[in-house]
Amino acid sequence: MKTKILKQNQIDEAVNFLKNAELIALPTETVYGLAADATNEEAVSKIFSAKGRPSDHPLIVHLDSFNKIQEWVEEIPDAAIRLAHYFWPGPLTMILQKRKNVSDLITGGLETIALRIHKHSIALRVIEKLGTAVAAPSANAYKRTSPTKPEHVLKALSGKIAAIIDDGRCRIGLESTIIDMTSAVPVILRPGAITRLMIEPVININIQEPLAHQQKVPGNMAVHYQPEKPLFLISMEEIRRRLPQEKNVAIMHHSDIIETKNATYYRMSRNKSEYARNLYATLHTIDATQVNKIFVEKPPFHNEWLDITDRLHKASST
Ligand code: TXA
Ligand code: MG
């Protein structure tokens, strides 16, 4: 199969592929998603083979409007309604009790379902014209770095999917915040651009944000988001200490450092949003070079940076 590159105005073509049970990559504000018609099991099953993803890993279902939520969930707690009104469309995924008729293929056999309304006008129009919803995990090979540019998607999935809508670089660059709304005290399962400190005042509940949450959901693993090169998340002191023994290393840093010849330096922003936007793109760039390992300076210890810290931990080899 030759993967077609669609422009922003080729929405009808994208919708036709989905109606024919094909996969297409869609831009969202977080990362590119790999979309299938969520009501078509044949289409949804193709997601798992294209990504090499185990079939018990649940998928996020993307809606284009809040009105469609009843088709997917049993009941919506008041707090979830408030979060939806406040943060959707946006980088927030909510876990809710699924309706009985939702396919186990989507939820990996769980009684719950992950739902999101992202904020990308083109991809929203595709879902709206399709008339149903799309199941869409990140458009990368299983366990690998998520795609924030069309070329990242093509590197992993070219020839395996019908098309990609090319809308350049994703604005946020890290996956959505996932919050489990099925318990009395909501739990953040994956930190993202919408932080605990932004959520709590909206629902007036202190929510849980375990650093490494215990819930055993397939797909939430200690190792994930990995670049091809081994990555070490260490302090600047540790980088300076180890550097003389290295021959060919990439260094991602946000503090000042004196450059040496045995390393390639990637200066990251001290601004959190800018760092997040460039994180995966930098890892993809480094993967395409000849270095044999990556040293990443530990990001600042601050609630706002938790999503970056989480992804770097999961990308690291130590
Ligand atoms: O920003 C994003 O959320 C991107 C874009 C494409 O929307 N999507 C994304 O999907 O990151 P994926 O499949 O790569 O990650 C979804 C995560 C997985 O770790 C999965 O385990 C978790 O969501 N998940 C899905 N359904 C769940 C459920 N019912 N309960 C708990 N976790 C769930
Ligand atoms: Mg993913």
Coordinates of C-alpha atoms and ligand atoms in Angstrom, one line a residue, residues 26-34 47 51 53 56-62 90-96 98 106-108 110-116 118 136-140 146-147 174-180 182 189-190 213 215-221 224-225 311 314, ligand 1:
L26 CA -4.5 12.6 11.8
P27 CA -2.9 15.7 13.3
T28 CA -4.0 16.7 16.8
E29 CA -2.7 19.4 19.0
T30 CA -0.8 16.9 21.1
V31 CA 0.7 14.3 18.7
Y32 CA -0.3 12.6 15.5
G33 CA -3.0 9.9 16.0
L34 CA -3.6 6.7 14.0
I47 CA -4.5 -0.3 14.3
K51 CA 1.6 -0.5 15.3
R53 CA 0.6 -3.2 19.5
D56 CA -5.3 -5.9 25.1
H57 CA -4.0 -2.3 25.1
P58 CA -7.0 0.0 25.2
L59 CA -7.4 2.8 22.7
I60 CA -8.6 6.4 23.1
V61 CA -11.9 7.2 21.3
H62 CA -12.1 10.7 19.8
G90 CA -8.3 20.2 24.4
P91 CA -5.5 17.9 25.6
L92 CA -7.5 16.0 28.2
T93 CA -8.6 12.3 28.0
M94 CA -11.1 11.1 30.5
I95 CA -11.6 7.5 31.6
L96 CA -15.4 6.7 32.2
K98 CA -18.2 2.3 29.1
I106 CA -11.4 -0.7 21.8
T107 CA -11.2 -1.1 25.6
G108 CA -9.0 -4.1 25.8
L110 CA -12.0 -3.2 30.4
E111 CA -15.2 -1.9 31.7
T112 CA -14.0 1.6 31.2
I113 CA -13.3 3.7 28.1
A114 CA -10.9 6.6 27.3
L115 CA -12.6 9.6 25.6
R116 CA -11.2 12.8 24.3
H118 CA -9.0 17.2 20.8
A136 CA -6.8 6.8 17.7
P137 CA -3.7 6.0 19.6
S138 CA -0.4 7.8 18.9
A139 CA 0.8 7.1 15.3
N140 CA 4.1 5.4 16.2
S146 CA 5.4 9.5 19.5
P147 CA 5.2 11.5 16.2
L174 CA 3.3 15.6 24.3
E175 CA 0.3 13.3 24.7
S176 CA -2.9 14.4 26.5
T177 CA -3.4 14.3 30.2
I178 CA -5.3 11.1 31.2
I179 CA -7.6 11.4 34.2
D180 CA -9.6 8.4 35.6
T182 CA -14.5 6.4 37.6
L189 CA -2.9 8.3 35.0
R190 CA -0.7 10.2 32.6
H213 CA 0.5 5.0 39.4
Q215 CA -3.2 0.8 38.1
K216 CA -2.2 -2.1 35.9
V217 CA -3.5 -1.0 32.5
P218 CA -1.9 -2.6 29.6
G219 CA -0.2 0.2 27.7
N220 CA 0.8 2.1 30.8
M221 CA 4.3 0.6 31.2
H224 CA 7.6 3.3 26.6
Y225 CA 8.2 6.3 24.2
R311 CA 8.0 10.7 29.3
K314 CA 9.7 6.0 30.4
Ligands
TXA1 O1 -2.6 12.9 23.1 C1 -3.0 11.8 23.0 O2 -3.7 11.3 23.9 C2 -2.7 10.9 21.8 C3 -3.5 11.6 20.6 C4 -3.3 10.8 19.3 O3 -4.8 11.7 21.0 N1 -3.1 9.6 21.9 C5 -2.4 8.7 22.7 O4 -2.9 7.4 22.6 O5 -1.5 9.0 23.4 P1 -2.1 6.1 23.1 O6 -2.9 4.9 22.7 O7 -0.7 6.2 22.6 O8 -2.1 6.2 24.7 C6 -3.3 6.1 25.3 C7 -3.1 5.6 26.7 C8 -2.5 4.2 26.8 O9 -1.4 4.2 27.7 C9 -3.7 3.4 27.4 O10 -3.2 2.4 28.3 C10 -4.5 4.4 28.1 O11 -4.4 5.5 27.3 N2 -5.9 4.0 28.2 C11 -6.8 3.8 27.2 N3 -8.0 3.3 27.7 C12 -7.8 3.3 29.0 C13 -8.7 2.8 30.1 N4 -10.0 2.4 29.9 N5 -8.2 2.9 31.3 C14 -7.0 3.3 31.6 N6 -6.1 3.7 30.6 C15 -6.5 3.7 29.4

